PDB file of C-alpha atoms and ligand atoms in Angstrom:
ATOM      1  CA  MET A 162     -19.501  -3.248  13.478  1.00 60.00           C
ATOM      2  CA  VAL A 163     -20.226  -5.793  10.763  1.00 69.00           C
ATOM      3  CA  GLU A 164     -17.177  -7.758   9.662  1.00 78.00           C
ATOM      4  CA  ARG A 165     -16.242  -6.958   6.087  1.00 80.00           C
ATOM      5  CA  GLN A 166     -16.250  -9.906   3.688  1.00 88.00           C
ATOM      6  CA  SER A 167     -13.365 -10.342   1.290  1.00 94.00           C
ATOM      7  CA  PRO A 168     -14.284 -10.737  -2.383  1.00 95.00           C
ATOM      8  CA  LEU A 169     -11.206 -12.984  -2.750  1.00 96.00           C
ATOM      9  CA  GLU A 170     -12.405 -15.532  -0.223  1.00 94.00           C
ATOM     10  CA  PRO A 171     -13.455 -18.435  -2.510  1.00 94.00           C
ATOM     11  CA  GLU A 172     -10.067 -18.220  -4.267  1.00 95.00           C
ATOM     12  CA  PHE A 173      -7.949 -17.266  -1.253  1.00 96.00           C
ATOM     13  CA  HIS A 174      -5.955 -20.392  -0.322  1.00 95.00           C
ATOM     14  CA  VAL A 175      -3.346 -19.826   2.395  1.00 96.00           C
ATOM     15  CA  GLY A 176      -0.159 -21.818   1.818  1.00 95.00           C
ATOM     16  CA  SER A 177       2.512 -22.431  -0.814  1.00 95.00           C
ATOM     17  CA  HIS A 178       1.542 -23.011  -4.431  1.00 94.00           C
ATOM     18  CA  GLY A 179       2.995 -23.520  -7.883  1.00 93.00           C
ATOM     19  CA  ASN A 180       6.634 -24.261  -8.502  1.00 92.00           C
ATOM     20  CA  PHE A 181       7.874 -23.663  -4.929  1.00 92.00           C
ATOM     21  CA  GLU A 182      10.150 -26.719  -4.548  1.00 91.00           C
ATOM     22  CA  HIS A 183      13.165 -24.427  -5.006  1.00 88.00           C
ATOM     23  CA  GLY A 184      11.787 -21.719  -2.733  1.00 91.00           C
ATOM     24  CA  VAL A 185       8.922 -19.241  -2.634  1.00 95.00           C
ATOM     25  CA  GLU A 186       9.697 -16.091  -4.609  1.00 96.00           C
ATOM     26  CA  ILE A 187       6.330 -14.319  -4.317  1.00 97.00           C
ATOM     27  CA  ILE A 188       4.175 -13.560  -1.272  1.00 97.00           C
ATOM     28  CA  LEU A 189       0.550 -12.613  -1.979  1.00 98.00           C
ATOM     29  CA  THR A 190      -1.653 -11.039   0.683  1.00 97.00           C
ATOM     30  CA  GLU A 191      -4.781  -8.945   0.947  1.00 97.00           C
ATOM     31  CA  THR A 192      -3.948  -5.884   3.040  1.00 96.00           C
ATOM     32  CA  ARG A 193      -7.586  -5.114   3.927  1.00 95.00           C
ATOM     33  CA  PRO A 194      -7.244  -1.426   4.793  1.00 95.00           C
ATOM     34  CA  GLY A 195     -10.046  -0.090   6.995  1.00 95.00           C
ATOM     35  CA  SER A 196     -10.236   3.038   4.827  1.00 96.00           C
ATOM     36  CA  ILE A 197      -9.527   3.794   1.174  1.00 97.00           C
ATOM     37  CA  VAL A 198     -10.250   7.378   0.136  1.00 98.00           C
ATOM     38  CA  GLN A 199      -9.845   9.258  -3.127  1.00 97.00           C
ATOM     39  CA  LEU A 200      -9.169  13.001  -2.937  1.00 97.00           C
ATOM     40  CA  ALA A 201      -9.350  15.512  -5.774  1.00 97.00           C
ATOM     41  CA  ALA A 202      -8.330  19.177  -5.692  1.00 96.00           C
ATOM     42  CA  TRP A 203     -10.004  21.863  -7.772  1.00 94.00           C
ATOM     43  CA  PRO A 204      -7.523  23.524 -10.144  1.00 91.00           C
ATOM     44  CA  GLY A 205      -5.206  25.762  -8.113  1.00 92.00           C
ATOM     45  CA  GLU A 206      -6.094  24.086  -4.782  1.00 94.00           C
ATOM     46  CA  GLU A 207      -3.542  21.255  -5.010  1.00 94.00           C
ATOM     47  CA  LYS A 208      -1.264  22.700  -2.315  1.00 95.00           C
ATOM     48  CA  ALA A 209      -4.187  23.142   0.095  1.00 96.00           C
ATOM     49  CA  LEU A 210      -5.188  19.500  -0.466  1.00 96.00           C
ATOM     50  CA  ILE A 211      -1.619  18.252   0.063  1.00 96.00           C
ATOM     51  CA  SER A 212      -1.543  20.233   3.299  1.00 96.00           C
ATOM     52  CA  ALA A 213      -4.884  18.641   4.340  1.00 97.00           C
ATOM     53  CA  ILE A 214      -3.385  15.188   3.676  1.00 97.00           C
ATOM     54  CA  ARG A 215      -0.501  16.086   5.998  1.00 96.00           C
ATOM     55  CA  THR A 216      -2.912  17.314   8.680  1.00 96.00           C
ATOM     56  CA  VAL A 217      -4.981  14.104   8.635  1.00 96.00           C
ATOM     57  CA  THR A 218      -2.306  11.454   8.025  1.00 96.00           C
ATOM     58  CA  GLY A 219       0.965  13.092   9.104  1.00 96.00           C
ATOM     59  CA  LEU A 220       2.372  12.126   5.693  1.00 96.00           C
ATOM     60  CA  ALA A 221       4.177  14.838   3.696  1.00 95.00           C
ATOM     61  CA  LEU A 222       3.734  14.101  -0.019  1.00 94.00           C
ATOM     62  CA  PRO A 223       6.860  14.541  -2.134  1.00 90.00           C
ATOM     63  CA  ASP A 224       6.645  16.807  -5.199  1.00 83.00           C
ATOM     64  CA  GLY A 225       5.994  15.412  -8.623  1.00 89.00           C
ATOM     65  CA  ALA A 226       3.594  13.264 -10.623  1.00 92.00           C
ATOM     66  CA  GLY A 227       2.819   9.957  -8.931  1.00 94.00           C
ATOM     67  CA  GLY A 228       4.725  10.907  -5.777  1.00 95.00           C
ATOM     68  CA  GLY A 229       3.770   9.139  -2.576  1.00 96.00           C
ATOM     69  CA  LEU A 230       4.834   7.501   0.642  1.00 96.00           C
ATOM     70  CA  SER A 231       3.742   4.984   3.248  1.00 95.00           C
ATOM     71  CA  ASP A 232       4.502   4.625   6.940  1.00 95.00           C
ATOM     72  CA  GLY A 233       3.291   1.031   7.008  1.00 93.00           C
ATOM     73  CA  VAL A 234      -0.072   2.017   8.502  1.00 96.00           C
ATOM     74  CA  LYS A 235      -1.154   4.914   6.298  1.00 97.00           C
ATOM     75  CA  SER A 236      -0.308   5.282   2.618  1.00 97.00           C
ATOM     76  CA  VAL A 237      -0.800   8.081   0.094  1.00 98.00           C
ATOM     77  CA  PHE A 238       0.121   8.572  -3.541  1.00 97.00           C
ATOM     78  CA  GLY A 239      -0.823  10.748  -6.509  1.00 97.00           C
ATOM     79  CA  PHE A 240      -2.569   8.886  -9.333  1.00 96.00           C
ATOM     80  CA  ALA A 241      -3.637  11.783 -11.582  1.00 95.00           C
ATOM     81  CA  PRO A 242      -3.165  15.563 -11.729  1.00 94.00           C
ATOM     82  CA  GLY A 243      -4.454  16.947  -8.400  1.00 94.00           C
ATOM     83  CA  LYS A 244      -5.809  13.534  -7.348  1.00 96.00           C
ATOM     84  CA  PHE A 245      -4.626  11.238  -4.578  1.00 97.00           C
ATOM     85  CA  THR A 246      -5.434   7.849  -3.071  1.00 98.00           C
ATOM     86  CA  VAL A 247      -5.103   7.518   0.707  1.00 98.00           C
ATOM     87  CA  ALA A 248      -5.385   4.235   2.629  1.00 98.00           C
ATOM     88  CA  ASP A 249      -5.329   3.581   6.365  1.00 97.00           C
ATOM     89  CA  GLU A 250      -5.443   0.390   8.435  1.00 95.00           C
ATOM     90  CA  ALA A 251      -8.086   2.105  10.577  1.00 95.00           C
ATOM     91  CA  GLU A 252     -11.600   3.030   9.532  1.00 94.00           C
ATOM     92  CA  GLY A 253     -12.841   6.629   9.528  1.00 95.00           C
ATOM     93  CA  LEU A 254     -10.482   8.275   7.041  1.00 96.00           C
ATOM     94  CA  ALA A 255     -13.297   9.741   4.905  1.00 96.00           C
ATOM     95  CA  ALA A 256     -14.914  11.384   7.938  1.00 97.00           C
ATOM     96  CA  ALA A 257     -11.568  12.833   9.011  1.00 97.00           C
ATOM     97  CA  PHE A 258     -10.920  14.264   5.529  1.00 97.00           C
ATOM     98  CA  ALA A 259     -14.457  15.643   5.205  1.00 97.00           C
ATOM     99  CA  LYS A 260     -13.627  17.953   8.153  1.00 96.00           C
ATOM    100  CA  VAL A 261     -10.544  19.503   6.503  1.00 97.00           C
ATOM    101  CA  VAL A 262     -11.139  19.209   2.751  1.00 97.00           C
ATOM    102  CA  THR A 263     -13.675  22.022   2.430  1.00 96.00           C
ATOM    103  CA  PRO A 264     -15.861  22.314  -0.687  1.00 96.00           C
ATOM    104  CA  ALA A 265     -13.584  25.165  -1.811  1.00 96.00           C
ATOM    105  CA  ILE A 266     -10.525  22.856  -1.821  1.00 97.00           C
ATOM    106  CA  GLY A 267     -11.876  19.717  -3.495  1.00 97.00           C
ATOM    107  CA  THR A 268     -13.721  16.458  -3.039  1.00 98.00           C
ATOM    108  CA  VAL A 269     -13.507  13.354  -0.834  1.00 98.00           C
ATOM    109  CA  THR A 270     -14.747   9.987  -2.127  1.00 98.00           C
ATOM    110  CA  ASP A 271     -14.917   7.027   0.249  1.00 97.00           C
ATOM    111  CA  LEU A 272     -13.848   3.902  -1.673  1.00 96.00           C
ATOM    112  CA  SER A 273     -13.293   1.676   1.377  1.00 95.00           C
ATOM    113  CA  HIS A 274     -15.895  -0.793   0.124  1.00 94.00           C
ATOM    114  CA  GLY A 275     -15.229  -0.169  -3.566  1.00 95.00           C
ATOM    115  CA  ARG A 276     -11.604  -1.240  -3.874  1.00 96.00           C
ATOM    116  CA  THR A 277      -9.644  -4.313  -2.851  1.00 97.00           C
ATOM    117  CA  ALA A 278      -5.969  -3.936  -1.939  1.00 97.00           C
ATOM    118  CA  ILE A 279      -3.683  -6.801  -2.945  1.00 98.00           C
ATOM    119  CA  ARG A 280      -0.017  -6.894  -1.909  1.00 98.00           C
ATOM    120  CA  ILE A 281       2.603  -8.688  -3.981  1.00 98.00           C
ATOM    121  CA  ALA A 282       6.053  -9.003  -2.440  1.00 98.00           C
ATOM    122  CA  GLY A 283       9.233 -10.950  -2.982  1.00 97.00           C
ATOM    123  CA  PRO A 284      12.275 -11.062  -5.263  1.00 97.00           C
ATOM    124  CA  LYS A 285      10.133 -11.838  -8.345  1.00 97.00           C
ATOM    125  CA  ALA A 286       7.423  -9.201  -7.702  1.00 97.00           C
ATOM    126  CA  GLU A 287       8.699  -6.941 -10.516  1.00 97.00           C
ATOM    127  CA  TRP A 288       8.943  -9.964 -12.819  1.00 97.00           C
ATOM    128  CA  VAL A 289       5.364 -11.075 -12.237  1.00 97.00           C
ATOM    129  CA  LEU A 290       3.899  -7.552 -12.480  1.00 97.00           C
ATOM    130  CA  ALA A 291       5.787  -6.939 -15.728  1.00 97.00           C
ATOM    131  CA  LYS A 292       3.654  -9.740 -17.214  1.00 96.00           C
ATOM    132  CA  PHE A 293       0.520  -7.710 -16.394  1.00 96.00           C
ATOM    133  CA  PHE A 294       1.322  -4.071 -16.934  1.00 96.00           C
ATOM    134  CA  ALA A 295       3.234  -2.244 -19.680  1.00 94.00           C
ATOM    135  CA  ILE A 296       5.019   0.105 -17.270  1.00 95.00           C
ATOM    136  CA  ASP A 297       8.587   0.245 -15.971  1.00 96.00           C
ATOM    137  CA  PHE A 298       8.780  -1.446 -12.551  1.00 97.00           C
ATOM    138  CA  ALA A 299      12.558  -0.940 -12.117  1.00 96.00           C
ATOM    139  CA  LEU A 300      13.348   0.866  -8.864  1.00 96.00           C
ATOM    140  CA  PRO A 301      14.913   4.002 -10.478  1.00 95.00           C
ATOM    141  CA  ALA A 302      11.813   4.477 -12.681  1.00 95.00           C
ATOM    142  CA  PHE A 303       9.288   3.521  -9.989  1.00 96.00           C
ATOM    143  CA  PRO A 304      10.684   4.562  -6.598  1.00 96.00           C
ATOM    144  CA  VAL A 305       9.455   3.352  -3.199  1.00 97.00           C
ATOM    145  CA  GLY A 306       6.289   5.225  -2.204  1.00 97.00           C
ATOM    146  CA  ALA A 307       5.366   6.257  -5.751  1.00 97.00           C
ATOM    147  CA  GLY A 308       2.010   5.447  -7.374  1.00 97.00           C
ATOM    148  CA  ARG A 309       0.994   4.532 -10.931  1.00 97.00           C
ATOM    149  CA  SER A 310      -2.400   4.336 -12.669  1.00 97.00           C
ATOM    150  CA  THR A 311      -2.611   1.680 -15.335  1.00 97.00           C
ATOM    151  CA  THR A 312      -4.793  -1.079 -16.741  1.00 96.00           C
ATOM    152  CA  HIS A 313      -4.753  -4.859 -17.077  1.00 94.00           C
ATOM    153  CA  HIS A 314      -7.258  -6.110 -19.674  1.00 90.00           C
ATOM    154  CA  ASP A 315      -9.561  -3.160 -18.937  1.00 87.00           C
ATOM    155  CA  VAL A 316      -9.276  -3.736 -15.179  1.00 92.00           C
ATOM    156  CA  PHE A 317      -8.142  -0.375 -13.901  1.00 95.00           C
ATOM    157  CA  ALA A 318      -5.372  -0.657 -11.306  1.00 97.00           C
ATOM    158  CA  GLN A 319      -3.601   1.776  -9.028  1.00 98.00           C
ATOM    159  CA  ILE A 320      -0.219   0.502  -7.917  1.00 98.00           C
ATOM    160  CA  GLN A 321       1.913   1.846  -5.068  1.00 98.00           C
ATOM    161  CA  ARG A 322       5.423   0.598  -4.457  1.00 98.00           C
ATOM    162  CA  THR A 323       5.613   0.138  -0.673  1.00 97.00           C
ATOM    163  CA  GLY A 324       9.033  -1.530  -0.597  1.00 96.00           C
ATOM    164  CA  ALA A 325      11.990  -2.326  -2.849  1.00 97.00           C
ATOM    165  CA  ASP A 326      10.289  -5.624  -3.762  1.00 97.00           C
ATOM    166  CA  GLN A 327       6.742  -4.923  -2.602  1.00 98.00           C
ATOM    167  CA  PHE A 328       3.734  -3.407  -4.404  1.00 98.00           C
ATOM    168  CA  ASP A 329       0.161  -2.694  -3.253  1.00 98.00           C
ATOM    169  CA  ILE A 330      -2.406  -2.946  -6.054  1.00 98.00           C
ATOM    170  CA  TYR A 331      -5.834  -1.327  -5.720  1.00 98.00           C
ATOM    171  CA  VAL A 332      -8.452  -2.823  -8.046  1.00 97.00           C
ATOM    172  CA  PHE A 333     -12.233  -2.533  -8.320  1.00 96.00           C
ATOM    173  CA  ARG A 334     -13.774  -4.841  -5.751  1.00 96.00           C
ATOM    174  CA  SER A 335     -16.000  -6.464  -8.380  1.00 96.00           C
ATOM    175  CA  PHE A 336     -12.943  -7.412 -10.479  1.00 96.00           C
ATOM    176  CA  ALA A 337     -10.735  -8.311  -7.512  1.00 97.00           C
ATOM    177  CA  ARG A 338     -11.321 -12.087  -7.492  1.00 97.00           C
ATOM    178  CA  SER A 339     -10.656 -12.414 -11.203  1.00 96.00           C
ATOM    179  CA  PHE A 340      -7.535 -10.262 -10.909  1.00 97.00           C
ATOM    180  CA  TRP A 341      -6.370 -12.262  -7.886  1.00 97.00           C
ATOM    181  CA  LYS A 342      -6.758 -15.554  -9.781  1.00 97.00           C
ATOM    182  CA  ALA A 343      -4.735 -14.146 -12.680  1.00 97.00           C
ATOM    183  CA  LEU A 344      -2.058 -12.966 -10.249  1.00 97.00           C
ATOM    184  CA  CYS A 345      -1.886 -16.436  -8.672  1.00 97.00           C
ATOM    185  CA  HIS A 346      -1.550 -18.089 -12.101  1.00 97.00           C
ATOM    186  CA  ALA A 347       1.169 -15.617 -13.101  1.00 97.00           C
ATOM    187  CA  SER A 348       3.072 -16.382  -9.883  1.00 97.00           C
ATOM    188  CA  GLU A 349       2.952 -20.172 -10.272  1.00 96.00           C
ATOM    189  CA  GLU A 350       6.142 -20.423 -12.321  1.00 96.00           C
ATOM    190  CA  VAL A 351       8.263 -18.827  -9.557  1.00 96.00           C
ATOM    191  CA  GLY A 352       6.478 -20.371  -6.581  1.00 96.00           C
ATOM    192  CA  TYR A 353       4.179 -18.278  -4.396  1.00 97.00           C
ATOM    193  CA  GLU A 354       2.781 -18.281  -0.910  1.00 96.00           C
ATOM    194  CA  VAL A 355      -0.573 -16.827   0.100  1.00 97.00           C
ATOM    195  CA  GLN A 356      -0.542 -15.396   3.621  1.00 96.00           C
TER     196      GLN A 356
ATOM    197  CA  MET B 250       2.685   3.489 -30.604  1.00 90.00           C
ATOM    198  CA  LEU B 251       3.595   5.228 -27.354  1.00 94.00           C
ATOM    199  CA  ILE B 252       2.008   8.423 -26.063  1.00 96.00           C
ATOM    200  CA  THR B 253       3.963  10.269 -23.389  1.00 96.00           C
ATOM    201  CA  CYS B 254       1.325  11.420 -20.909  1.00 96.00           C
ATOM    202  CA  PRO B 255       2.470  14.628 -19.175  1.00 94.00           C
ATOM    203  CA  TYR B 256       1.503  13.017 -15.840  1.00 95.00           C
ATOM    204  CA  CYS B 257       2.199   9.275 -16.260  1.00 96.00           C
ATOM    205  CA  GLY B 258       5.081   9.233 -18.747  1.00 95.00           C
ATOM    206  CA  PRO B 259       5.319   7.004 -21.837  1.00 95.00           C
ATOM    207  CA  ARG B 260       2.432   4.526 -22.093  1.00 96.00           C
ATOM    208  CA  ASP B 261       1.177   2.102 -24.696  1.00 95.00           C
ATOM    209  CA  VAL B 262      -1.573   3.429 -26.955  1.00 95.00           C
ATOM    210  CA  ILE B 263      -3.890   0.708 -25.580  1.00 94.00           C
ATOM    211  CA  GLU B 264      -4.279   2.840 -22.415  1.00 96.00           C
ATOM    212  CA  PHE B 265      -5.650   5.790 -24.414  1.00 97.00           C
ATOM    213  CA  THR B 266      -8.987   6.581 -26.044  1.00 97.00           C
ATOM    214  CA  TYR B 267      -9.205   8.779 -29.123  1.00 97.00           C
ATOM    215  CA  GLN B 268     -11.617  11.628 -28.443  1.00 94.00           C
ATOM    216  CA  GLY B 269     -11.628  13.104 -31.900  1.00 93.00           C
ATOM    217  CA  ASP B 270     -10.223  15.768 -34.143  1.00 94.00           C
ATOM    218  CA  GLY B 271      -8.655  18.576 -32.096  1.00 93.00           C
ATOM    219  CA  ASN B 272      -9.191  21.162 -34.818  1.00 91.00           C
ATOM    220  CA  ARG B 273     -12.942  21.349 -34.384  1.00 89.00           C
ATOM    221  CA  GLU B 274     -14.453  24.294 -32.566  1.00 87.00           C
ATOM    222  CA  ARG B 275     -17.941  23.720 -31.240  1.00 90.00           C
ATOM    223  CA  PRO B 276     -20.354  26.584 -31.870  1.00 94.00           C
ATOM    224  CA  ASP B 277     -22.131  28.131 -28.905  1.00 94.00           C
ATOM    225  CA  PRO B 278     -24.808  25.559 -27.913  1.00 94.00           C
ATOM    226  CA  ALA B 279     -27.457  28.254 -28.458  1.00 96.00           C
ATOM    227  CA  SER B 280     -26.188  29.042 -31.938  1.00 95.00           C
ATOM    228  CA  GLN B 281     -28.499  28.448 -34.896  1.00 95.00           C
ATOM    229  CA  ASN B 282     -25.733  28.944 -37.416  1.00 96.00           C
ATOM    230  CA  PHE B 283     -26.289  25.729 -39.345  1.00 95.00           C
ATOM    231  CA  GLU B 284     -23.180  26.174 -41.449  1.00 95.00           C
ATOM    232  CA  ALA B 285     -21.068  26.374 -38.290  1.00 95.00           C
ATOM    233  CA  TRP B 286     -22.748  23.261 -36.865  1.00 96.00           C
ATOM    234  CA  ASN B 287     -22.353  21.418 -40.153  1.00 96.00           C
ATOM    235  CA  ALA B 288     -18.651  22.300 -40.202  1.00 94.00           C
ATOM    236  CA  TYR B 289     -18.267  21.173 -36.587  1.00 94.00           C
ATOM    237  CA  VAL B 290     -19.883  17.809 -37.248  1.00 95.00           C
ATOM    238  CA  TYR B 291     -18.614  16.990 -40.743  1.00 95.00           C
ATOM    239  CA  ASP B 292     -15.692  19.112 -41.922  1.00 93.00           C
ATOM    240  CA  ARG B 293     -12.278  17.560 -41.337  1.00 93.00           C
ATOM    241  CA  LEU B 294      -8.830  18.653 -42.512  1.00 92.00           C
ATOM    242  CA  ASN B 295      -7.728  15.020 -43.032  1.00 92.00           C
ATOM    243  CA  PRO B 296      -4.060  16.019 -43.351  1.00 95.00           C
ATOM    244  CA  ALA B 297      -1.287  13.736 -44.551  1.00 97.00           C
ATOM    245  CA  GLY B 298       1.065  14.864 -41.793  1.00 96.00           C
ATOM    246  CA  ASP B 299       0.736  16.552 -38.404  1.00 96.00           C
ATOM    247  CA  HIS B 300      -2.781  16.391 -36.992  1.00 96.00           C
ATOM    248  CA  ASN B 301      -4.224  18.030 -33.855  1.00 95.00           C
ATOM    249  CA  GLU B 302      -6.050  15.381 -31.839  1.00 96.00           C
ATOM    250  CA  ILE B 303      -7.751  15.003 -28.465  1.00 96.00           C
ATOM    251  CA  TRP B 304      -6.982  11.806 -26.551  1.00 97.00           C
ATOM    252  CA  GLN B 305      -7.926  10.665 -23.069  1.00 97.00           C
ATOM    253  CA  HIS B 306      -5.564   8.640 -20.901  1.00 97.00           C
ATOM    254  CA  SER B 307      -8.590   6.531 -19.998  1.00 96.00           C
ATOM    255  CA  GLY B 308      -6.569   3.574 -18.709  1.00 96.00           C
ATOM    256  CA  GLY B 309      -4.298   5.764 -16.586  1.00 96.00           C
ATOM    257  CA  CYS B 310      -4.686   9.207 -15.006  1.00 96.00           C
ATOM    258  CA  ARG B 311      -7.833   9.842 -17.099  1.00 95.00           C
ATOM    259  CA  ALA B 312      -6.619  13.306 -18.148  1.00 95.00           C
ATOM    260  CA  HIS B 313      -7.686  14.695 -21.530  1.00 95.00           C
ATOM    261  CA  LEU B 314      -4.724  15.460 -23.742  1.00 96.00           C
ATOM    262  CA  ARG B 315      -4.040  17.632 -26.766  1.00 95.00           C
ATOM    263  CA  VAL B 316      -1.822  15.484 -29.016  1.00 96.00           C
ATOM    264  CA  VAL B 317      -0.122  16.293 -32.315  1.00 96.00           C
ATOM    265  CA  ARG B 318       0.255  13.027 -34.269  1.00 96.00           C
ATOM    266  CA  ASN B 319       1.694  12.573 -37.738  1.00 97.00           C
ATOM    267  CA  THR B 320      -0.849  10.592 -39.753  1.00 96.00           C
ATOM    268  CA  LEU B 321       1.888   9.248 -42.055  1.00 97.00           C
ATOM    269  CA  THR B 322       4.423   8.098 -39.465  1.00 96.00           C
ATOM    270  CA  HIS B 323       2.425   7.973 -36.176  1.00 94.00           C
ATOM    271  CA  GLU B 324       5.149  10.176 -34.701  1.00 95.00           C
ATOM    272  CA  ILE B 325       3.804  12.102 -31.705  1.00 96.00           C
ATOM    273  CA  SER B 326       5.413  15.541 -31.699  1.00 95.00           C
ATOM    274  CA  SER B 327       3.604  17.088 -28.723  1.00 94.00           C
ATOM    275  CA  VAL B 328       1.348  16.111 -25.817  1.00 95.00           C
ATOM    276  CA  ALA B 329      -0.198  18.597 -23.382  1.00 94.00           C
ATOM    277  CA  PHE B 330      -3.067  18.685 -20.888  1.00 93.00           C
ATOM    278  CA  VAL B 331      -6.298  20.055 -22.324  1.00 91.00           C
ATOM    279  CA  ARG B 332      -7.081  21.466 -18.894  1.00 82.00           C
ATOM    280  CA  GLY B 333      -5.488  24.849 -18.419  1.00 70.00           C
ATOM    281  CA  ASP B 334      -5.314  25.364 -22.178  1.00 60.00           C
ATOM    282  CA  HIS B 335      -8.188  27.791 -22.579  1.00 53.00           C
ATOM    283  CA  THR B 336      -6.949  29.216 -25.849  1.00 53.00           C
ATOM    284  CA  SER B 337      -9.515  28.578 -28.554  1.00 51.00           C
ATOM    285  CA  ILE B 338      -8.481  26.789 -31.715  1.00 53.00           C
ATOM    286  CA  ALA B 339      -9.338  29.906 -33.749  1.00 50.00           C
ATOM    287  CA  ARG B 340      -7.100  32.088 -31.587  1.00 53.00           C
ATOM    288  CA  ARG B 341      -4.307  29.513 -31.620  1.00 55.00           C
ATOM    289  CA  LYS B 342      -4.430  29.499 -35.424  1.00 57.00           C
ATOM    290  CA  ALA B 343      -4.448  33.304 -35.543  1.00 58.00           C
ATOM    291  CA  GLU B 344      -1.412  33.359 -33.257  1.00 59.00           C
ATOM    292  CA  GLY B 345       0.346  30.864 -35.492  1.00 60.00           C
ATOM    293  CA  LYS B 346       0.286  28.052 -32.921  1.00 54.00           C
ATOM    294  CA  SER B 347      -0.774  24.603 -34.000  1.00 46.00           C
TER     295      SER B 347
HETATM  296 ZN1   ZN C  86      -1.775   9.821 -17.726  1.00 89.47          ZN
END
């Protein structure tokens, strides 16, 4: 297997940066999932697709728009009506879904090489993200596991909250380095560490 | 201006793309009724008040939405998915729905 190159690499500098003399309040990492898959159900087939997600990942999606969950290895969330993003540390998710998501249920799109997953964590994660996106990051409005589709300067982003102060952001791979640099700049004022 | 997407909740207008007047009804593509085509392309109600519009949440869930916006105040009085709404504009008008 060929090792996958990170698009962030030239701008990925492990260590503490910015105003960290008083402590690091942001941790930035690239989660590098082996698989990122987008699933879409035909109208009326949403329940069958949610059941297929449970079969493949073992994750039972909660009801409601943008609902999701993560077990730390596999993650799933809704990002549009009848559409879901699924990520897994392991490769092979698209092949597994292709076996259970029949053409009558919906479609499977393998985005493993098309998206880059960036994790922002720490007590100031909400603060920094609020500078980027005009959505409510407060825990009651954006619960753990839930997903949101939004945009930063025309860079489309899917965001899943994977902890009380942790978010995974999926961006187009071709925009990932630029987005990463912006995220680093935005984190400078509170002190950040790249791991 | 905020538009409350039925899927995503309230979002800034910058996330949306205007897809045009929601009152238009496209003639059958095979139709040679030039008056109907002319009306579809050019005729607009241009109301000073509530206006039926089609918007896409292009910077979010990407759903197409049927929006009623007041052209005087920008107040949005209703937002619904276009998908699943198979009622034609003509029938909606006949039934007294906006
Ligand atoms: Zn939306």
